[in-house]
PDB file of C-alpha atoms in Angstrom:
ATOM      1  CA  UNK A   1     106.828  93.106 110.614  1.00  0.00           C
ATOM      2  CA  UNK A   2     103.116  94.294 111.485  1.00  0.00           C
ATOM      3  CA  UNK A   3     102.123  97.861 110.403  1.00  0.00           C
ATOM      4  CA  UNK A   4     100.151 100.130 112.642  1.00  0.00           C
ATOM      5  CA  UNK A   5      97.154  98.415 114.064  1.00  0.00           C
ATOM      6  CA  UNK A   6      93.945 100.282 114.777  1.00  0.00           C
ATOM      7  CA  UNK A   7      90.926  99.424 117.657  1.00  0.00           C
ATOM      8  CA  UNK A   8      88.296  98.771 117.512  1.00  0.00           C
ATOM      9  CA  UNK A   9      87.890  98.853 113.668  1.00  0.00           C
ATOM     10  CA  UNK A  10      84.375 100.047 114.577  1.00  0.00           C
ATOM     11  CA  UNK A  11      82.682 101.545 117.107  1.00  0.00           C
ATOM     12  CA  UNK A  12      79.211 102.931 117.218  1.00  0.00           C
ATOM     13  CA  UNK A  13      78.274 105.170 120.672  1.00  0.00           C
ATOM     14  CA  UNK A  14      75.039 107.121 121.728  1.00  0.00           C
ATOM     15  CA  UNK A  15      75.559 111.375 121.773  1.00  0.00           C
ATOM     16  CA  UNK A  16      77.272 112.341 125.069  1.00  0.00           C
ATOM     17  CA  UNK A  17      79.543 109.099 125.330  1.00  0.00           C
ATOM     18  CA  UNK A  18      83.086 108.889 126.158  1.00  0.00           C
ATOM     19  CA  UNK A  19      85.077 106.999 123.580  1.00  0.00           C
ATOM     20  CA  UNK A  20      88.766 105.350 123.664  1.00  0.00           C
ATOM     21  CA  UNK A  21      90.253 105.051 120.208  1.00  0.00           C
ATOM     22  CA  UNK A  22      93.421 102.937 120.200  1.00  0.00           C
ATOM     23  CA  UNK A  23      96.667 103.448 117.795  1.00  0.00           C
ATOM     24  CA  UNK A  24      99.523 100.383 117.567  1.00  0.00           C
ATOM     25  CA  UNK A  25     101.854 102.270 115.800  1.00  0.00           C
ATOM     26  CA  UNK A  26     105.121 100.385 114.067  1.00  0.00           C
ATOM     27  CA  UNK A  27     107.878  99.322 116.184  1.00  0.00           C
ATOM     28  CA  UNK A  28     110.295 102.021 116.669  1.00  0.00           C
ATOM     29  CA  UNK A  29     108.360 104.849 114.761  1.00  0.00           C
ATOM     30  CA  UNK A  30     108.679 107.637 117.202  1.00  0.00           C
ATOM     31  CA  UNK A  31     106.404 110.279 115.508  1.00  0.00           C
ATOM     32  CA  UNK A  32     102.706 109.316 115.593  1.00  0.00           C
ATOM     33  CA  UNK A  33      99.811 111.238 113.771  1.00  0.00           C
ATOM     34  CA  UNK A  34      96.331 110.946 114.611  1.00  0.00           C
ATOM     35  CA  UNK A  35      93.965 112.518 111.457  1.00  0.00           C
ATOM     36  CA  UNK A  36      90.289 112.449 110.972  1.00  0.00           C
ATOM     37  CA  UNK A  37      89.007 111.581 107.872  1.00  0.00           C
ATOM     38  CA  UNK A  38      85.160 112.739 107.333  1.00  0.00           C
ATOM     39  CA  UNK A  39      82.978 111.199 104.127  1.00  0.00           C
ATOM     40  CA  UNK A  40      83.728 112.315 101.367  1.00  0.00           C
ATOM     41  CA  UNK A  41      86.500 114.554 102.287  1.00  0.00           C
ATOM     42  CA  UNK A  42      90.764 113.253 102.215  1.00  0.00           C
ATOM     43  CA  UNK A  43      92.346 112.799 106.046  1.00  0.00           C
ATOM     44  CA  UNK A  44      92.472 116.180 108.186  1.00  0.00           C
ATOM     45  CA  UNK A  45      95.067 116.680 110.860  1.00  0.00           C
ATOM     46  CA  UNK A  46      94.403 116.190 114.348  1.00  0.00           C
ATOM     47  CA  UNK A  47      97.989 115.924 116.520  1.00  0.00           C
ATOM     48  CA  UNK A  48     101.512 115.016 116.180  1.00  0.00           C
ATOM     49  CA  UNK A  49     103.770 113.081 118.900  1.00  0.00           C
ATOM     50  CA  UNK A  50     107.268 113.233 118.858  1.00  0.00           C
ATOM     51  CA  UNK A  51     108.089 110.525 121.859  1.00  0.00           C
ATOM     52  CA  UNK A  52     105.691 110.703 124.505  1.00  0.00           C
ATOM     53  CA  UNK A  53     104.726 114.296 123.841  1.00  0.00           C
ATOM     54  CA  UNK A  54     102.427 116.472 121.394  1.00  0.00           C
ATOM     55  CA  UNK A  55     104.599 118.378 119.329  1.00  0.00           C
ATOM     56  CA  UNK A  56     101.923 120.031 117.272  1.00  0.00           C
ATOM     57  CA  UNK A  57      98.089 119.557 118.631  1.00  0.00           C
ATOM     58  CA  UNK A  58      96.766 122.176 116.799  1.00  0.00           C
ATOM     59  CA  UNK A  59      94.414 119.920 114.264  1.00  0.00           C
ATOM     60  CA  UNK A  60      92.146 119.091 117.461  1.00  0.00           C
ATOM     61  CA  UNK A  61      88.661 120.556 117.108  1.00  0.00           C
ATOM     62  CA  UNK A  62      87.744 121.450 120.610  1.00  0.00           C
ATOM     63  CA  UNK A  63      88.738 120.440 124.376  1.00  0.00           C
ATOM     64  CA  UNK A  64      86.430 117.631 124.170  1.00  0.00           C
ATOM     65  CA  UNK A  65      89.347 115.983 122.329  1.00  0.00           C
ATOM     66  CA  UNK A  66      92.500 114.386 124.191  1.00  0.00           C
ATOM     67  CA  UNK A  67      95.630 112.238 123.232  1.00  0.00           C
ATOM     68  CA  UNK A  68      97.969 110.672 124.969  1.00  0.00           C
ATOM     69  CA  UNK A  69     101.256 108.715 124.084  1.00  0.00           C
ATOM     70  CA  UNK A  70     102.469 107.634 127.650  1.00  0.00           C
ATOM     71  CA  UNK A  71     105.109 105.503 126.938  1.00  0.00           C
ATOM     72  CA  UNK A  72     105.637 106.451 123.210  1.00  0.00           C
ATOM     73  CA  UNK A  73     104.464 103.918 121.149  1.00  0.00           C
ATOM     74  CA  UNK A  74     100.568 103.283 121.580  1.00  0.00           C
ATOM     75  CA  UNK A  75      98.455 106.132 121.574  1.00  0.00           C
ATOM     76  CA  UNK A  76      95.063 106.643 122.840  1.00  0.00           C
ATOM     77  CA  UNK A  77      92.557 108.989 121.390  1.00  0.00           C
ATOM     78  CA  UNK A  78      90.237 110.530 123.475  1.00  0.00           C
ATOM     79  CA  UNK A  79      86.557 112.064 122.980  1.00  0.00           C
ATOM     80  CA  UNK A  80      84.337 113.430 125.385  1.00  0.00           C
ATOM     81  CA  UNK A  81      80.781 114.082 125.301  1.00  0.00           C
ATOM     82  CA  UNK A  82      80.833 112.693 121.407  1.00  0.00           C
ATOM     83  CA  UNK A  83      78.541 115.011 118.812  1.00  0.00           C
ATOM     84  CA  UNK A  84      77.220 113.228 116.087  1.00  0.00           C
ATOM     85  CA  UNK A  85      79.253 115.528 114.188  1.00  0.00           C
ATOM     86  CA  UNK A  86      82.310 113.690 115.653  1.00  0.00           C
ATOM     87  CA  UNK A  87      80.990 110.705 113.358  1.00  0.00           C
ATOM     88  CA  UNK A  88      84.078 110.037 111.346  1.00  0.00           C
ATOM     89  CA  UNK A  89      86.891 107.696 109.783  1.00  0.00           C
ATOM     90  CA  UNK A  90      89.832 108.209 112.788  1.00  0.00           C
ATOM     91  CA  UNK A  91      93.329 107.374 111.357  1.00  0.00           C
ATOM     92  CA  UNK A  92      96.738 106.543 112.716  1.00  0.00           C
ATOM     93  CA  UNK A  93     100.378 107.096 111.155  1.00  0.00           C
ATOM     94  CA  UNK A  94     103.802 106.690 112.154  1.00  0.00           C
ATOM     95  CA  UNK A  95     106.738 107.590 110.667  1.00  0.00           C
ATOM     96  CA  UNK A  96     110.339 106.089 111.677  1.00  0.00           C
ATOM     97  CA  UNK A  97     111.247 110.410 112.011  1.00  0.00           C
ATOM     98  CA  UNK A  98     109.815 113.282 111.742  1.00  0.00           C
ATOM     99  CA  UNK A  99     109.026 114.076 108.332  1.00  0.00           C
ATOM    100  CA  UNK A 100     109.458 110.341 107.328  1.00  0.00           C
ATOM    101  CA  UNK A 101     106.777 108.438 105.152  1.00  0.00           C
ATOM    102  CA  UNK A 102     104.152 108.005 107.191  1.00  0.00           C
ATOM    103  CA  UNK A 103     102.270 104.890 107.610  1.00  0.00           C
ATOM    104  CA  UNK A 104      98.629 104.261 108.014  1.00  0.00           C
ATOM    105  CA  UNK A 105      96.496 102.274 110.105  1.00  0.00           C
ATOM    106  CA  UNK A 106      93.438 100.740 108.702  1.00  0.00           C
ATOM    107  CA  UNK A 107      91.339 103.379 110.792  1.00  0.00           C
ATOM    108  CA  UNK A 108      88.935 103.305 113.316  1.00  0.00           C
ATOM    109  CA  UNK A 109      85.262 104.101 112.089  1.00  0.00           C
ATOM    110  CA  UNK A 110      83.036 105.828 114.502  1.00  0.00           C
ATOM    111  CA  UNK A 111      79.540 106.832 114.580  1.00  0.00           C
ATOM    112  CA  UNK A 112      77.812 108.929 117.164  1.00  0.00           C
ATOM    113  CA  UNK A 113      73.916 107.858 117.423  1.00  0.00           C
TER     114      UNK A 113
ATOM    115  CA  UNK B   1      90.531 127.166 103.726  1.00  0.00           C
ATOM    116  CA  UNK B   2      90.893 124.097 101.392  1.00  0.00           C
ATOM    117  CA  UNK B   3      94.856 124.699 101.099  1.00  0.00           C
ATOM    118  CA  UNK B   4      94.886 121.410  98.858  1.00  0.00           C
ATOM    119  CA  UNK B   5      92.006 120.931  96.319  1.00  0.00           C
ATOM    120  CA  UNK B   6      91.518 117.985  93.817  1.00  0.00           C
ATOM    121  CA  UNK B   7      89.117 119.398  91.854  1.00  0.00           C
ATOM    122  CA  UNK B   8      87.834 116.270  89.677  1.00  0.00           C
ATOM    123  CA  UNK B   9      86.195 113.527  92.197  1.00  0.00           C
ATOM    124  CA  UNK B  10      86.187 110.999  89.746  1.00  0.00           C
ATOM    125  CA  UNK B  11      88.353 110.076  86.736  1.00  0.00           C
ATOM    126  CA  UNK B  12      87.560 107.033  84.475  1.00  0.00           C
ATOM    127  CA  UNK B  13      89.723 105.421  82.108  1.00  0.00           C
ATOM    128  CA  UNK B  14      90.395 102.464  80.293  1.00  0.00           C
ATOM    129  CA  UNK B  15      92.980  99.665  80.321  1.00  0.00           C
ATOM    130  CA  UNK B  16      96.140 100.651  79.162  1.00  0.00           C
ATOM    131  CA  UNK B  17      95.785 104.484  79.122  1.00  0.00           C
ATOM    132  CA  UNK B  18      96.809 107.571  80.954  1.00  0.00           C
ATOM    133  CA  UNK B  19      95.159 108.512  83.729  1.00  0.00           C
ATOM    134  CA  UNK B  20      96.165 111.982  84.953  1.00  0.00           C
ATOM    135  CA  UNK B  21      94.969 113.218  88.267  1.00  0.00           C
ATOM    136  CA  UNK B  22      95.383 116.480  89.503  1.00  0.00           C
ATOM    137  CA  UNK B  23      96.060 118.827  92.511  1.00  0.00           C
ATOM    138  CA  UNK B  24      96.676 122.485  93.222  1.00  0.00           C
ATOM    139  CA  UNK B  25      97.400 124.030  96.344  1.00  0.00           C
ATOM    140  CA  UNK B  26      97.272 127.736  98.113  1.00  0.00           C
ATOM    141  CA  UNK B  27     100.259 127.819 100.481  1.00  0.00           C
ATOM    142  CA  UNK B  28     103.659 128.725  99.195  1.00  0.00           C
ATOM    143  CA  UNK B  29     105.086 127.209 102.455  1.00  0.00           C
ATOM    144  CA  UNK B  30     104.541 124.074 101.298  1.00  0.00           C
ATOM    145  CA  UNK B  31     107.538 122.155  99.961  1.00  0.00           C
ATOM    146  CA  UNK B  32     107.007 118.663  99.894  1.00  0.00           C
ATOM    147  CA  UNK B  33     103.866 116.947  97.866  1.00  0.00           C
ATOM    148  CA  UNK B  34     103.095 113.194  98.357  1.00  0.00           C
ATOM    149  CA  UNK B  35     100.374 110.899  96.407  1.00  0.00           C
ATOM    150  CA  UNK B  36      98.618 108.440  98.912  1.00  0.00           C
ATOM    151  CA  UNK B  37      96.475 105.623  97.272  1.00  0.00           C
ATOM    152  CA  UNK B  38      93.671 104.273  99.234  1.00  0.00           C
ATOM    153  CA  UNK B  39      91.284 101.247  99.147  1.00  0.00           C
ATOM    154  CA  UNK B  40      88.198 100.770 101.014  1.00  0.00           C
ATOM    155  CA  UNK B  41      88.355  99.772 104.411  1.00  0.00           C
ATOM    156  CA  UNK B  42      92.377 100.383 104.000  1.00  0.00           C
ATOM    157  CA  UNK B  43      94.279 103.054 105.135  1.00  0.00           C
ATOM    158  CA  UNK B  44      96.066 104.927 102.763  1.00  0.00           C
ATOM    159  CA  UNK B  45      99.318 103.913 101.220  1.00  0.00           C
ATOM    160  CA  UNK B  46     102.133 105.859  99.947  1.00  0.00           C
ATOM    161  CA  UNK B  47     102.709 106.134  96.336  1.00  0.00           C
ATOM    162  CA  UNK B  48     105.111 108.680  94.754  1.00  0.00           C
ATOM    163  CA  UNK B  49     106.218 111.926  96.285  1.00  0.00           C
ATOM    164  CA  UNK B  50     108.297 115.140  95.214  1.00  0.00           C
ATOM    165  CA  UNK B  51     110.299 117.531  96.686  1.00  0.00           C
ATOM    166  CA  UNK B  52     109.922 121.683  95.961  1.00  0.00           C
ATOM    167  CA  UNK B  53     113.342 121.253  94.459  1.00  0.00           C
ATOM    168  CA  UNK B  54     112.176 118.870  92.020  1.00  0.00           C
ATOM    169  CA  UNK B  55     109.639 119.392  88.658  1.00  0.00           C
ATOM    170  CA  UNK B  56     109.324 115.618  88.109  1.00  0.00           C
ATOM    171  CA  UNK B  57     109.880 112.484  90.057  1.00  0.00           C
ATOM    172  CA  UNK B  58     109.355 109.069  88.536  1.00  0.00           C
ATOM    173  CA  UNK B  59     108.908 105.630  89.977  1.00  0.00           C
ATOM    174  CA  UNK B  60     107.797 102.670  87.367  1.00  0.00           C
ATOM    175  CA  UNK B  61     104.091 103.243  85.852  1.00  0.00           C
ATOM    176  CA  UNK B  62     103.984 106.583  88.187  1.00  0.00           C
ATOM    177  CA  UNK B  63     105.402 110.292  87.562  1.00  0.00           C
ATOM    178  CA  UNK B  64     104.565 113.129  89.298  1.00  0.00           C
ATOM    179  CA  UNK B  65     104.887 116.743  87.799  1.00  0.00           C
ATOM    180  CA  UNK B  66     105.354 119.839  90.203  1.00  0.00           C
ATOM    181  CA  UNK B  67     104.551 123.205  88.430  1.00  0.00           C
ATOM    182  CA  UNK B  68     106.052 125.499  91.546  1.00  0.00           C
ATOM    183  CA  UNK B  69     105.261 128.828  89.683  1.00  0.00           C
ATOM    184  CA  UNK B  70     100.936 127.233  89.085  1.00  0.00           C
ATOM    185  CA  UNK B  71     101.195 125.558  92.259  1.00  0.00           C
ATOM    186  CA  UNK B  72     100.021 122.684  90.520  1.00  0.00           C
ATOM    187  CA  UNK B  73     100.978 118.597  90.523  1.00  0.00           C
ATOM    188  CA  UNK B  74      99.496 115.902  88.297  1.00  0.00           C
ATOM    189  CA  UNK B  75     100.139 111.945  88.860  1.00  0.00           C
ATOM    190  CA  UNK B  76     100.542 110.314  85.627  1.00  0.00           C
ATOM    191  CA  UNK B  77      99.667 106.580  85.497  1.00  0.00           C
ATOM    192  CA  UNK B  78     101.037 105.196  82.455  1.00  0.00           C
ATOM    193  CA  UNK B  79      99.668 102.240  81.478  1.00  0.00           C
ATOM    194  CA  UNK B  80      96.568 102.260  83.073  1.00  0.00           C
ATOM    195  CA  UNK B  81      95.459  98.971  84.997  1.00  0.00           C
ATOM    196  CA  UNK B  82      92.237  97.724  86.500  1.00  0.00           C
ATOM    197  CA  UNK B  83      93.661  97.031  90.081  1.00  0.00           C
ATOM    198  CA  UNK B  84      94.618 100.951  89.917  1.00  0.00           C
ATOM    199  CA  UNK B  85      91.424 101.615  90.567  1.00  0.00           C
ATOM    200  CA  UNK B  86      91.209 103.339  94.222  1.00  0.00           C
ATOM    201  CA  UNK B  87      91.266 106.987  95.615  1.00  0.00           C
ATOM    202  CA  UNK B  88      94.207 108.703  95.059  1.00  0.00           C
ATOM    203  CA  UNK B  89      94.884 111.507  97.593  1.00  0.00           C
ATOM    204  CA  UNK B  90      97.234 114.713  97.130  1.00  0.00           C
ATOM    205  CA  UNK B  91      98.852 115.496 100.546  1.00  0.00           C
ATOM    206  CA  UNK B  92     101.651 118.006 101.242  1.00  0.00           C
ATOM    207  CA  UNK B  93     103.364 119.205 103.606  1.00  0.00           C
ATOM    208  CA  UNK B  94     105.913 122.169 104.889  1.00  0.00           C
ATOM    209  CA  UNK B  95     109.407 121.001 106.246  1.00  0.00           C
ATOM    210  CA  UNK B  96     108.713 123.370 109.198  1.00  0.00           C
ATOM    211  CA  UNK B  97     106.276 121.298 110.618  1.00  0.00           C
ATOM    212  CA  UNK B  98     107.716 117.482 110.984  1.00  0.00           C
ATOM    213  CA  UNK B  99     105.939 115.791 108.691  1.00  0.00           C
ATOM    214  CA  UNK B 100     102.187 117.522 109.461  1.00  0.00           C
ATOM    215  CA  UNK B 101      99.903 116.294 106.054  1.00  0.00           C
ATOM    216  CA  UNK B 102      97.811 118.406 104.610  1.00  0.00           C
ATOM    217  CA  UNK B 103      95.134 116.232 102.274  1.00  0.00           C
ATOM    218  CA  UNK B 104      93.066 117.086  99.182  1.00  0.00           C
ATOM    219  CA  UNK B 105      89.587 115.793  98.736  1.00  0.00           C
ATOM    220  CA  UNK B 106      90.912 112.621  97.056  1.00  0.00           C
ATOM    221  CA  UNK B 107      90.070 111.260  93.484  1.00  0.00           C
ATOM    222  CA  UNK B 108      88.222 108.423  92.548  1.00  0.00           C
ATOM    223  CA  UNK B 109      89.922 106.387  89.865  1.00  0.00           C
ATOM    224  CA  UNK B 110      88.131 103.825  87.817  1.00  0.00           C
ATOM    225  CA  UNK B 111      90.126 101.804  85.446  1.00  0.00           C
ATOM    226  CA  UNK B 112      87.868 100.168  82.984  1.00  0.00           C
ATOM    227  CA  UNK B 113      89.415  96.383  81.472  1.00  0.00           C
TER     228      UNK B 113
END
């Protein structure tokens, strides 16, 4: 079976820019993890859907950053007005349970001009 | 507040040898400790993981040791080989919150043939 799929692998914006990042996770995982992984530094927690809804959001930096799980499988990662400090390594995990192993995506890599 | 920390960012060993990599960590809460093994452009991969109850957990050329009272684990690599070579990340993680990761800095392992 395929393992969580990440798009785009890259994308490269201009400072103020909406971006869409897009998480595949496995196929009946219901808990989904979105982390941010900055250089030089191991993944850092960003939110946690159980289902369709964010059991634990508090990793997100600011209100500029969104998620959504609408249907609870594919998630969609939202930044507004990107920083260049958003610039970053954005994974996705899902876990069969709650507290399962989690597997990664290969990662989305963004970089704010 | 680093609540993981590998303190070594690289490690370099030869062919056939130990390599020990270490982590210590800040929040007694914590209860279960994972190793996550990562190559570039991958997302990382599960390795070996322990439970609080637990001082030792082994799985073929991989042991982790949990030192509760130190707060300390080590992966043990035993032998050594050259496709080891990757960046080997502590995580852990309190039951309390489903499955929420909490990463180290990672470790850079170079196995030398």
């Amino acid at each position: 079976g395929a393992g969580v799929s990440q798009t785009p692998s890259n994308k490269v914006t201009e400072k103020g820019k909406y971006v869409e990042l897009r998480c595949d996770p496995i196929s009946g995982h219901t808990a989904l993890y979105w982390y941010r992984q900055s250089l030089g530094q191991g993944p850092e927690f960003l939110i946690y859907f159980q289902g369709t809804g964010a059991a634990d959001d508090s990793g997100l930096p600011n209100d500029r950053f969104f998620a959504v799980r609408p249907e609870g499988s594919v998630s969609t990662l939202k930044i507004q007005r990107t920083e260049r400090g958003d610039s970053a390594v954005y994974l996705c995990a899902s876990s069969l349970l709650p507290g399962g192993e989690q597997f990664f995506g290969p990662g989305t890599r963004l970089t704010v001009l | 507040d680093q609540q993981v920390k590998q303190n070594s960012p690289s490690l370099s060993v030869q062919e056939g040898r130990i390599s020990i990599l270490n982590c210590d960590y800040t929040n007694s809460m914590f209860d279960y400790f994972l190793w996550y093994k990562k190559y570039p452009a991958e997302g990382p991969t599960f390795l070996i993981s322990i439970s609080s109850i637990k001082d030792k957990n082994e799985d073929g050329r991989f042991t982790v040791f949990l030192n509760k009272s130190a707060k300390h684990l080590s992966l043990h690599i035993v032998p050594s080989q050259p496709g080891d070579s990757a960046v080997y990340f502590c995580a852990a993680s309190a039951t309390s919150n489903t499955g929420k990761l909490i990463f180290g800095q990672g470790t850079t392992l170079q196995v030398k043939p």
